[in-house]
Coordinates of C-alpha atoms in Angstrom, one line a residue:
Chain S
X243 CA -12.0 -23.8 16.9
X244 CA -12.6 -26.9 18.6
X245 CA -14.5 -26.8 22.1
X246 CA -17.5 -28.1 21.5
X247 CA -17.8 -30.4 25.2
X248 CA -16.7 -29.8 28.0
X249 CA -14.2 -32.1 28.5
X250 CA -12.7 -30.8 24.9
X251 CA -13.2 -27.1 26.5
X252 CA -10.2 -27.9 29.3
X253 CA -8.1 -29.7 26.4
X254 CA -8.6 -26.7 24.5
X255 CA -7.4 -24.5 26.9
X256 CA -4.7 -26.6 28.6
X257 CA -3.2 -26.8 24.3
X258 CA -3.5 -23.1 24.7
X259 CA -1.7 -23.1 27.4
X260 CA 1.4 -25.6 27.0
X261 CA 4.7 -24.5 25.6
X262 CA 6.9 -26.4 22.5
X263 CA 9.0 -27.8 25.1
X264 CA 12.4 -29.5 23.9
X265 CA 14.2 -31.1 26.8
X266 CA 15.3 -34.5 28.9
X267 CA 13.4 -37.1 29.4
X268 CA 14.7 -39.2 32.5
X269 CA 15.9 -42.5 31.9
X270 CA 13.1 -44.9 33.4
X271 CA 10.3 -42.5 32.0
X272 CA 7.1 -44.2 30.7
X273 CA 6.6 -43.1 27.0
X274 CA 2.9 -43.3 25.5
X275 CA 3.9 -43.8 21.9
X276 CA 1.7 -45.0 19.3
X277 CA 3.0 -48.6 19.7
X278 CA 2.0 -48.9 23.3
X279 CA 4.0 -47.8 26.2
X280 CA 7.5 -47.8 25.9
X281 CA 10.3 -47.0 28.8
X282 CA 13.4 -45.1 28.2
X283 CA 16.5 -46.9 28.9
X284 CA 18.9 -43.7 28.9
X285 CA 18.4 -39.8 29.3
X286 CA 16.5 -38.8 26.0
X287 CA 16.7 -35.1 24.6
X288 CA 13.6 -35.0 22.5
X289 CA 10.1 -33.0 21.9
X290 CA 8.0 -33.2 24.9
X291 CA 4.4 -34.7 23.9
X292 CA 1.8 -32.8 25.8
X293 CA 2.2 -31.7 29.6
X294 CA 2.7 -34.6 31.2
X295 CA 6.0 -35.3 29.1
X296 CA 6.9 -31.4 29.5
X297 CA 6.6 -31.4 33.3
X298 CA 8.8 -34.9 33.0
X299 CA 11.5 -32.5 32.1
X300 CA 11.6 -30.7 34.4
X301 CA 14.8 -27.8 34.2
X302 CA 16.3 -29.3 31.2
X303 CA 14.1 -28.3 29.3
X304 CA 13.4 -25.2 26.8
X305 CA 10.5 -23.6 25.4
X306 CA 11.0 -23.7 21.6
X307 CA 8.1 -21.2 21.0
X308 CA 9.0 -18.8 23.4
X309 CA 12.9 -18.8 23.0
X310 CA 11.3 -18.4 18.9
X311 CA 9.0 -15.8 19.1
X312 CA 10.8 -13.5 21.7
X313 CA 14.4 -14.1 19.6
X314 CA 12.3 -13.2 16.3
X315 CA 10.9 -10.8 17.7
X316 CA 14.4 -8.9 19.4
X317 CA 15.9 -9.4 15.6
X318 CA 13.0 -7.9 14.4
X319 CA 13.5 -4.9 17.0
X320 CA 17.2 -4.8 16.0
X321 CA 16.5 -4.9 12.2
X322 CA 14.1 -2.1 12.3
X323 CA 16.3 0.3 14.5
X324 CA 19.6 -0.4 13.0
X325 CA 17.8 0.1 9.4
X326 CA 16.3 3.5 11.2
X327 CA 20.1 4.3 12.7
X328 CA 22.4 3.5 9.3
X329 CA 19.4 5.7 8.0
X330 CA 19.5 8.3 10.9
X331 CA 20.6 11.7 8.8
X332 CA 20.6 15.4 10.1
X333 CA 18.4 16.1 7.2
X334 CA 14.7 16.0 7.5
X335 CA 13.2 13.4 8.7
X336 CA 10.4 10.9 7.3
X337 CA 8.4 8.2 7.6
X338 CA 9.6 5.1 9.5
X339 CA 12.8 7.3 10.7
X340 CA 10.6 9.8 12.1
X341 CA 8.5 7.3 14.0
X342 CA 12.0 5.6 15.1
X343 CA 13.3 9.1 16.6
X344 CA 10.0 9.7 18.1
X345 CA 10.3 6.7 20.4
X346 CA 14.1 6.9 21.2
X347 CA 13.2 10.5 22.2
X348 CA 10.3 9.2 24.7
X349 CA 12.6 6.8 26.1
X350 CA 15.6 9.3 26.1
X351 CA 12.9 11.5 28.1
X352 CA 12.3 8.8 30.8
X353 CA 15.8 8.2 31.2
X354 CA 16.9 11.9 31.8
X355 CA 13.8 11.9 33.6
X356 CA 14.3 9.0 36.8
X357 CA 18.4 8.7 35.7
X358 CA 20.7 10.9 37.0
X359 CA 23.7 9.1 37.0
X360 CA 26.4 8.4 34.3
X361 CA 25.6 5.4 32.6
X362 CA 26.0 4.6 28.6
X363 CA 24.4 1.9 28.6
X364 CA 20.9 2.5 30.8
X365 CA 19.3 4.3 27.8
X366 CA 19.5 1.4 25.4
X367 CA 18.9 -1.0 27.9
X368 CA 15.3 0.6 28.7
X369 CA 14.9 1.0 24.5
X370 CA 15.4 -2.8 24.6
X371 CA 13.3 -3.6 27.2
X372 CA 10.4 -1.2 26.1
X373 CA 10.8 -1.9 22.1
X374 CA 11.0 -5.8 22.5
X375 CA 8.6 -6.3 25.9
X376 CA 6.3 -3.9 23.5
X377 CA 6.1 -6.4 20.6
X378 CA 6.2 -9.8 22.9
X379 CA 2.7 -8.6 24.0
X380 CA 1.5 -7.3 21.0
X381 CA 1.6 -11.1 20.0
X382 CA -1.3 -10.9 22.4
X383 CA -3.6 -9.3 20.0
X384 CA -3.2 -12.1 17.2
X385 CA -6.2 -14.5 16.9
X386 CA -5.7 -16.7 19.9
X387 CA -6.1 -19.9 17.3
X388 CA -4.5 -18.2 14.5
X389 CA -1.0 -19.1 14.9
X390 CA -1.2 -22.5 17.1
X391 CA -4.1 -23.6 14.2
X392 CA -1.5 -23.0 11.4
X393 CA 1.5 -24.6 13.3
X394 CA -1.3 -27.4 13.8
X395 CA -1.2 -27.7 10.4
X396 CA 2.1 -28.0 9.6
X397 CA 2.5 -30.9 12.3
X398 CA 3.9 -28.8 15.2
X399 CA 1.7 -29.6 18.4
X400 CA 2.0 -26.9 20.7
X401 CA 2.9 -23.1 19.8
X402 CA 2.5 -20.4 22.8
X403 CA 3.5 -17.0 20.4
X404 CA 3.1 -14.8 23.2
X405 CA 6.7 -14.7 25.0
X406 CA 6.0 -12.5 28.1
X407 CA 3.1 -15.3 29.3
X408 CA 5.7 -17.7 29.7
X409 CA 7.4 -16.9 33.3
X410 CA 10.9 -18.2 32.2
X411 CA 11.1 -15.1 29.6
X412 CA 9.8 -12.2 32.3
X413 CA 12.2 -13.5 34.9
X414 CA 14.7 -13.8 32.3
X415 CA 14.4 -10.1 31.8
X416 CA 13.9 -9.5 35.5
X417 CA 17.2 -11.2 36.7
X418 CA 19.2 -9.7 33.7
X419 CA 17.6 -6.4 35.2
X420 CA 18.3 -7.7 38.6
X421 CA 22.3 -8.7 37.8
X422 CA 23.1 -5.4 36.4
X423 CA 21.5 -3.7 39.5
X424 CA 23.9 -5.8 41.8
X425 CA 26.7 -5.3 39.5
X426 CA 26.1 -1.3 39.4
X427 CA 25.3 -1.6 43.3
X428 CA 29.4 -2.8 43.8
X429 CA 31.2 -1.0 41.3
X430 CA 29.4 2.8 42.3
X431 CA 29.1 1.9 46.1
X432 CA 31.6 -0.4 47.0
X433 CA 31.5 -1.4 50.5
X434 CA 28.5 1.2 50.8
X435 CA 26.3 -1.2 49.2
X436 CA 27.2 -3.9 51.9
X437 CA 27.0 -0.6 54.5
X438 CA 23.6 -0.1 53.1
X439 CA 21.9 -3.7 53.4
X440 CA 23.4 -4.1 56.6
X441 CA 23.2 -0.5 58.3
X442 CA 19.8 0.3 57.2
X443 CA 17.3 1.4 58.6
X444 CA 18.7 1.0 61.6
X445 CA 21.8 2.3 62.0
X446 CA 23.7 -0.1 64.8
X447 CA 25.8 -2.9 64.9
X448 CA 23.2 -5.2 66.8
X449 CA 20.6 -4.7 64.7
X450 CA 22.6 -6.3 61.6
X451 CA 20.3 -9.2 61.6
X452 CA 17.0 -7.4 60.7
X453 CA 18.4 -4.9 58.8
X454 CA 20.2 -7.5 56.1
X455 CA 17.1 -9.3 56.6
X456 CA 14.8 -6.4 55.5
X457 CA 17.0 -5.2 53.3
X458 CA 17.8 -8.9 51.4
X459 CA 13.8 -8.8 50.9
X460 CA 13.5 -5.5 49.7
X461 CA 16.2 -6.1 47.1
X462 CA 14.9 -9.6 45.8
X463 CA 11.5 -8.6 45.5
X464 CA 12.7 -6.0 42.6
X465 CA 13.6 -8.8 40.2
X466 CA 10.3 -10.7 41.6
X467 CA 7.8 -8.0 41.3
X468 CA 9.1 -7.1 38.0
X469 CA 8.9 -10.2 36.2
X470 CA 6.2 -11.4 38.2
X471 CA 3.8 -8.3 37.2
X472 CA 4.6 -8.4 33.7
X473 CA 4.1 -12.4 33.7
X474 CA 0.8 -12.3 35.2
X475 CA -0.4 -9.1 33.4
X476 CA -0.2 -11.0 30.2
X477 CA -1.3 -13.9 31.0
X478 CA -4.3 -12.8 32.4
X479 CA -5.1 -11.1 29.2
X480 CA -4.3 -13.9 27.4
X481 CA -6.8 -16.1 29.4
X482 CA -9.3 -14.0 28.6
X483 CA -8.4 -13.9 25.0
X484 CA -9.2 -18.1 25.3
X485 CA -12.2 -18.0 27.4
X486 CA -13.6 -15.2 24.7
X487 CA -12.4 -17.5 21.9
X488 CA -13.9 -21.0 23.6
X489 CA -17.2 -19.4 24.9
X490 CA -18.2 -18.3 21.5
X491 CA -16.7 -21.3 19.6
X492 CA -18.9 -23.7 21.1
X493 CA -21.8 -21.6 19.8
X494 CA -20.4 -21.1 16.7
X495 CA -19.9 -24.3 16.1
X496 CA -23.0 -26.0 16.2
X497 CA -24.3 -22.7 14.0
X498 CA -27.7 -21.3 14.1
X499 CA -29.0 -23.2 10.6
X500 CA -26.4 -24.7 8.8
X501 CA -24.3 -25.8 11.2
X502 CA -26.1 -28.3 12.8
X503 CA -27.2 -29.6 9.3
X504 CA -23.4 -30.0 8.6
X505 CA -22.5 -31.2 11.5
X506 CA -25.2 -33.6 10.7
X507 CA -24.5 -34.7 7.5
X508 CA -20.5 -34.1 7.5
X509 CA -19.1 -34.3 10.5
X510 CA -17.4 -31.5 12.4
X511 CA -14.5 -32.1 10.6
X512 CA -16.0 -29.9 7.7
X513 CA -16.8 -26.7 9.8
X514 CA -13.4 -25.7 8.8
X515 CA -14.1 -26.1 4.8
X516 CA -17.7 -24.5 5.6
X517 CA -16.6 -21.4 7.5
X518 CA -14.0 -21.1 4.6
X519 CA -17.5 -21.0 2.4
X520 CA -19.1 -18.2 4.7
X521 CA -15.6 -16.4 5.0
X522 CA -15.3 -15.9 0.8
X523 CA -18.7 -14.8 0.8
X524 CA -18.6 -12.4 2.7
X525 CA -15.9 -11.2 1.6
X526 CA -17.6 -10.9 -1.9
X527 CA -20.3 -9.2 -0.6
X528 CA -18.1 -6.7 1.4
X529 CA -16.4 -6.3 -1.8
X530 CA -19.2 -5.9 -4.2
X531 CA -20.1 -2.9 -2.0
X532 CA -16.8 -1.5 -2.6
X533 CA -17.4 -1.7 -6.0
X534 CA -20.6 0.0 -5.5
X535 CA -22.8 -2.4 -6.7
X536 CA -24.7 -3.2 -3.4
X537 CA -25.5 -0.4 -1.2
X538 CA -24.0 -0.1 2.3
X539 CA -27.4 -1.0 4.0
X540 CA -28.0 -4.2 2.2
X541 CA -24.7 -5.3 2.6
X542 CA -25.0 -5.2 6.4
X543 CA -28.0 -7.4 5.6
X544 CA -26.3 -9.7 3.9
X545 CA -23.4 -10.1 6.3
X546 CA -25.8 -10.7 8.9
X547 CA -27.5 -13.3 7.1
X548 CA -24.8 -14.6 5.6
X549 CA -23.5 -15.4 9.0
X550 CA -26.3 -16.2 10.5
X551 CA -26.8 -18.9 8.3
X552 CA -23.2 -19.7 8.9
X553 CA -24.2 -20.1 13.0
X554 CA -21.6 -17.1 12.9
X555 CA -23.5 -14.6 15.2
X556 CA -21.8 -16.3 18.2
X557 CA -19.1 -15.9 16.0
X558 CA -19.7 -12.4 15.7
X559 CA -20.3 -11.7 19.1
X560 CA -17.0 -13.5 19.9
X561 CA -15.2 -11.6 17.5
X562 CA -16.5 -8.4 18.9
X563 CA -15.8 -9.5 22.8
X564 CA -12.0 -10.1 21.4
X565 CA -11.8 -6.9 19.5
X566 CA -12.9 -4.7 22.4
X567 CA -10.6 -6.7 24.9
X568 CA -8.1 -6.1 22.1
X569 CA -8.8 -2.5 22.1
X570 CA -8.3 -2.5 25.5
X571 CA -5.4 -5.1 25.7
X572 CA -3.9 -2.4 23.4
X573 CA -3.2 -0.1 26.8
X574 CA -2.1 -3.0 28.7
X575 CA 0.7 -4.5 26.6
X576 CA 2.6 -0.5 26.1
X577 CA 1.4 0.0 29.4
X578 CA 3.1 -3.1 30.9
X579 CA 6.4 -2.5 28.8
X580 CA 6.7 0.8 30.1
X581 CA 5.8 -0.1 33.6
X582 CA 9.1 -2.4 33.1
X583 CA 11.4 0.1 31.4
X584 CA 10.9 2.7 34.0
X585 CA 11.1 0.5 36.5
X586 CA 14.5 -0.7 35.4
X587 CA 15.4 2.6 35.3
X588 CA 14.5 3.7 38.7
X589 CA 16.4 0.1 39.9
X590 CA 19.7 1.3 38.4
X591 CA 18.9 4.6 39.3
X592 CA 19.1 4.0 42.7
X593 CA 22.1 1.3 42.1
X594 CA 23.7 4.5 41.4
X595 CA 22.7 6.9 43.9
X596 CA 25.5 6.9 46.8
X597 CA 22.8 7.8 49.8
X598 CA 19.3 7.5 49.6
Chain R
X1207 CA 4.9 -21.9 36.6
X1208 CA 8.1 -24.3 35.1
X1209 CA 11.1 -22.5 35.2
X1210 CA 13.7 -24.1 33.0
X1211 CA 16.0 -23.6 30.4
X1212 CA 14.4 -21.3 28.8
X1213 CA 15.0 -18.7 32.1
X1214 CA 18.8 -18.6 30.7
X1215 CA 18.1 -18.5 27.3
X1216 CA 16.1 -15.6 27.7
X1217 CA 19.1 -13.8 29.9
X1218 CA 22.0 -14.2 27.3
X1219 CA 19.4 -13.2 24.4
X1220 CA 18.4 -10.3 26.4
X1221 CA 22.4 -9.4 27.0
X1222 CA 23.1 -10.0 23.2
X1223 CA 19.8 -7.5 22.0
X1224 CA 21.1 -4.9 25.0
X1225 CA 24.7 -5.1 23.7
X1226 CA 23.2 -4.1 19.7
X1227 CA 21.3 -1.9 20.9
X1228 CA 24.3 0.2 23.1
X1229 CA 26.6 -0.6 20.4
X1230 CA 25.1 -0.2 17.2
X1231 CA 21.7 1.5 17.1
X1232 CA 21.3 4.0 20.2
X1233 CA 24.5 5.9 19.5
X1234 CA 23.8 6.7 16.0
X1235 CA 20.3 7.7 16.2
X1236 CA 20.8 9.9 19.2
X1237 CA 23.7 11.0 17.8
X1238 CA 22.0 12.1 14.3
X1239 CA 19.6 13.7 16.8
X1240 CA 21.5 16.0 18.6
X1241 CA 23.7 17.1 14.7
X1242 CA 20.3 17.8 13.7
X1243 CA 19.2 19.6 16.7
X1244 CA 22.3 21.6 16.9
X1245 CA 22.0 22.3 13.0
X1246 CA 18.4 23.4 13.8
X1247 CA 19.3 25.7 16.2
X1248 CA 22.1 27.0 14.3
X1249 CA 20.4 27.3 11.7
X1250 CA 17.4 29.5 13.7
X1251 CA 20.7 31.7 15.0
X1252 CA 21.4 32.3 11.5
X1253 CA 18.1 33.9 10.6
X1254 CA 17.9 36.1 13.5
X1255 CA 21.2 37.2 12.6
X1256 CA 20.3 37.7 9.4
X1257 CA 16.8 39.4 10.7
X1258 CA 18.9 41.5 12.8
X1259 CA 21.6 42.1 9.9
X1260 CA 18.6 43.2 7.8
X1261 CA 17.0 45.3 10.2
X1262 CA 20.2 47.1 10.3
X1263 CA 20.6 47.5 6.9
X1264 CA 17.2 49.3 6.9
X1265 CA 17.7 51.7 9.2
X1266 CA 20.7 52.3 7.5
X1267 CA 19.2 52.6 4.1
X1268 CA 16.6 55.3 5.5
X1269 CA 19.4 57.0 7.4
X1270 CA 21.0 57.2 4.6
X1271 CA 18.4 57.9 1.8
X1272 CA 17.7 60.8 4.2
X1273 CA 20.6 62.2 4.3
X1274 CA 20.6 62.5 0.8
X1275 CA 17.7 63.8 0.5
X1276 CA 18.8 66.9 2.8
X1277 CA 21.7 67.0 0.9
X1278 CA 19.8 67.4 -2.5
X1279 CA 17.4 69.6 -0.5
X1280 CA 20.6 71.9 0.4
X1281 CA 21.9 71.6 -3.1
X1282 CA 19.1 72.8 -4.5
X1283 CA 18.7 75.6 -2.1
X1284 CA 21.8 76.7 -2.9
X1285 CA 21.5 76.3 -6.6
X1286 CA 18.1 78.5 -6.4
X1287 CA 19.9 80.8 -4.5
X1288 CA 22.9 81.3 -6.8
X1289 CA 20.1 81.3 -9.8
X1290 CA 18.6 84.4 -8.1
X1291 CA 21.6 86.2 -7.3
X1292 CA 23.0 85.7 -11.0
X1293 CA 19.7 87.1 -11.9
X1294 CA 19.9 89.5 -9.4
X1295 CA 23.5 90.6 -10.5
X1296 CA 23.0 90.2 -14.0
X1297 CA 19.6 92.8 -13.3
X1298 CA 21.9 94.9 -11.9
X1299 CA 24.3 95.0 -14.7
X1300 CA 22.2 95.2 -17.5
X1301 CA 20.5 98.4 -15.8
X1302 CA 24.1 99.5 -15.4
X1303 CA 24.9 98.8 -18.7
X1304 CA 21.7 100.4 -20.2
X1305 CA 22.4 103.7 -18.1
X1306 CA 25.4 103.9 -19.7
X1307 CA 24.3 103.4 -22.8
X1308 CA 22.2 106.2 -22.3
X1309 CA 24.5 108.2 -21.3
X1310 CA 26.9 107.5 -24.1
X1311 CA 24.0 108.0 -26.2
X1312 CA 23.1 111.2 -24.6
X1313 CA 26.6 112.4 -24.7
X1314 CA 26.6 111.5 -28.8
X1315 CA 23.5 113.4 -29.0
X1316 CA 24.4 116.3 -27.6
X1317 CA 27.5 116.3 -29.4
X1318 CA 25.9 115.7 -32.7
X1319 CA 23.6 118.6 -31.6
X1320 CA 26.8 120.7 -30.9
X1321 CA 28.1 119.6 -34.2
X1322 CA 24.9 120.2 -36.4
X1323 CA 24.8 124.0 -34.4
X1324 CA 28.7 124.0 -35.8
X1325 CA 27.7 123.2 -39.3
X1326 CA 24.5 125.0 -39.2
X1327 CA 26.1 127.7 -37.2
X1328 CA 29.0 127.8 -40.4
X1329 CA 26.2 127.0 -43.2
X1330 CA 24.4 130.1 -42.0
X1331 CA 27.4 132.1 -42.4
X1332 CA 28.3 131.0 -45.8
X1333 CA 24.8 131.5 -46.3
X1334 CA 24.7 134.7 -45.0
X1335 CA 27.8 135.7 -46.9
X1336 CA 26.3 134.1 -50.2
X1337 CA 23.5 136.1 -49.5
X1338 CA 25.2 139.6 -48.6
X1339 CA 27.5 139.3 -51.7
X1340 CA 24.1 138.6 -53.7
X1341 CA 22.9 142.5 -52.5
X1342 CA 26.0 144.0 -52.4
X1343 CA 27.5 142.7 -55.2
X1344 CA 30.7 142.5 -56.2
X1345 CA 31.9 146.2 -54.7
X1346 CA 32.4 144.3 -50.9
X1347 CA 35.9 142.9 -50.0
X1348 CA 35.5 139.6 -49.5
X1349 CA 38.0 139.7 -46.3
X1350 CA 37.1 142.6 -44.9
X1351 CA 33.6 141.3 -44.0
X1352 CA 34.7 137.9 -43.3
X1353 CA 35.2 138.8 -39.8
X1354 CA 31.8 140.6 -39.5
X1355 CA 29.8 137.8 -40.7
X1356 CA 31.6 135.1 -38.1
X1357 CA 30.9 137.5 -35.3
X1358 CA 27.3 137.7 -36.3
X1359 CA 27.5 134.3 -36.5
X1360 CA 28.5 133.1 -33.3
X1361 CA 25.6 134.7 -32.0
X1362 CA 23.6 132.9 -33.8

């Protein structure tokens, strides 16, 4: 948890907000390095260090976490189903398999539902996009410095693990989305799809113009307003998952007793070793009371002292702010997938429908 | 807002989960779905046919239990019936039978009556003559009176 000035505060959440970006450096770009500044002579495929390095890029680049995460987590999606479908028997089912079914029969539901055409493939396409959209924002509810702290550790700088706040990975979606609708658009309509955005909704040759015009908008802003919603859905929540995170952290951190005296005597750098102290305690305390050696009252007691010795009531408050935006983050992230998977629906729906 | 790279990276990963998901999970799933549903309901068929089958059976059962009952009902009308008239007819005999019996036995009385008058009747006679030769004596022929003493004794 670092954030303890202001100027640290913006660091904070600008690391929070930068992707792993691998990517090309320009020839000619000024390098900070630890020896000093150093200019490339040729185009350089490399790690971007920090923003600055990452905007450099520009469009040859790639975000390594996002690509990561949201591949990870469509194999994980594809593991669990295929296990669930080489599974799938017409005897009774249990467990897992049932929970499996259940969704493929919500999402068979909303395609019968909004789909009325003859399509194989729309009813796996919107189990994709609801399965894997589903678990890219569940990322959400991680600890905000869970993940990024630990990659910290293990020397990687940046880690976004929340795909769908990364714009590249909505719109990637979106314009899949949006390809198949054109493609669909062509092979059911033919020249009625060219008849449609160029005869509607005014039916005459002179007014061609306005009604491709119109029409070209309407059509584009499907792919936008899809991504685009999903995009800043998430990262909305997201932000607010930091600014929970950062507002109690700097209270946490210089503690309510002990942790100014260790900031004192030990430098920051030990908060991390000292919470660890706290953290264990606790924990013994919470399990004592398992064990039914403390009673429930007096382990409350102890908690709460416990952390308020460990400055942790900020803590505390912080971790309560992030559980109840969790909870309610909880009906944002499936609402937001499903808000994408009908809407694809109803895209290809009406790619499909002759007149409309 | 950088879009990059990443933008097609995320489209052909996107098309590769898609194609797995038409090609090698949806199908199966939905399919072992619909077997099951269609075993279900087959299955749910199968009772009510049984149910119905068994409600048949039943009413069959009772139809048929009473029917025999009316039969053995019948049977044993008839049976009582038959009982009485044997009784009836065998009543009728024996009183048949005993009348005569008492006829014969009648008839044999009255002939042993007729035949104990006889031997009476001819006792008397010898009796008589026993007794006539006593007074007389020997001076009476024998065949002479003979004839006398039967006449005397058929009017007895």
């Amino acid at each position: 948890m670092s954030g303890e000035n202001p100027a640290s505060t913006t660091e904070y959440i600008q690391h929070h907000l930068q992707n792993l970006v691998y990517g090309k450096l320009p020839a000619g770009f000024e390098r900070h390095t630890e020896s000093g500044l150093e200019v490339l002579g040729a185009d350089t495929w490399t790690m971007a260090h920090g923003a600055s390095e990452a905007a450099a890029m520009g469009f040859w680049a790639i975000h390594v976490d996002s690509m990561a995460w949201s591949i990870g987590l469509g194999v994980l999606f594809c593991w669990v189903f295929r296990r669930a479908a080489v599974r799938a028997t017409t005897g009774v089912p249990s467990g897992m398999l049932n929970f499996i079914e259940m969704i493929v029969e919500f999402i068979d539901g909303s395609v019968k539902d909004s789909f009325h055409g003859r399509n194989k493939m729309v009813a796996p396409l919107a189990l994709t996009i609801f399965v894997w959209i589903f678990l890219m924002n569940l990322m959400d509810l991680l600890p905000v410095d869970l993940v990024p702290k630990l990659m910290g550790l293990a020397g990687v700088g940046y880690q976004k693990i929340v795909p769908s706040t990364d714009p590249n990975i909505t719109m990637g979606m979106a314009l899949g989305v949006f390809i198949l609708m054109i493609y669909y658009n062509i092979k059911i309509k033919g020249t009625g799809f060219i008849k449609e955005l160029t005869m509607h909704p005014f039916n005459h040759w002179a007014f061609i113009p306005i009604n491709l015009f119109m029409e070209l908008v309407g059509l584009l802003a499907k792919p936008f307003s899809l991504g685009l919603r999903l995009f800043g859905n998430m990262y909305a929540g997201e932000m607010i998952f930091i600014l929970i995170a950062m507002m109690f952290a700097a209270g946490a951190g210089s503690g309510l007793v002990f942790g100014g005296l260790n900031a004192q005597l030990f430098g920051t750098e030990t908060n991390g070793a000292f919470w660890l102290v706290i953290f264990v305690l606790v924990c013994g305390v919470c399990w004592m009371n398992l064990k039914g050696k403390i009673s429930t009252g007096r382990t409350v007691l102890l908690t709460l002292g416990l952390l308020t010795i460990g400055g942790g009531v900020f803590a505390l408050g912080g971790g309560l702010m992030q559980w109840g935006w969790a909870i309610f983050h909880i009906l944002v992230i499936t609402l937001q997938a499903f808000i994408f998977m009908v809407l694809t629906i109803v895209y290809l729906s009406m790619a499909h429908e002759e007149d409309h | 807002m950088n879009i990059n790279l990443t933008l097609f990276g995320q489209m052909v990963t996107f098309a590769i989960f898609v194609w797995f998901c038409m090609k090698f999970v949806w199908p199966v799933i939905i399919g072992a779905m619909e077997e099951r549903q269609q075993k279900i309901a087959d299955g749910l068929d199968a009772a009510d046919r049984a149910m119905r089958d068994l409600e048949a059976a039943k009413s069959e059962a009772t139809d048929q239990m009473k029917e025999a009952k009316q039969e053995a009902a019948g049977i044993v009308d008839q049976a009582n019936k038959r009982a009485n008239q044997i009784v009836d007819e065998a009543k009728v005999l024996a009183v048949a039978e005993g009348d005569r019996l008492k006829v014969a036995a009648e008839a044999e009385i009255e002939q042993e009556i007729n035949r104990a008058k006889e031997e009476l009747r001819s006792k008397v006679a010898g009796l008589a003559i026993a007794g006539a030769e006593k007074i007389l004596e020997a001076s009476i022929d024998d065949k002479a009176n003979r004839a006398l003493v039967d006449k005397l004794a058929t009017q007895l």
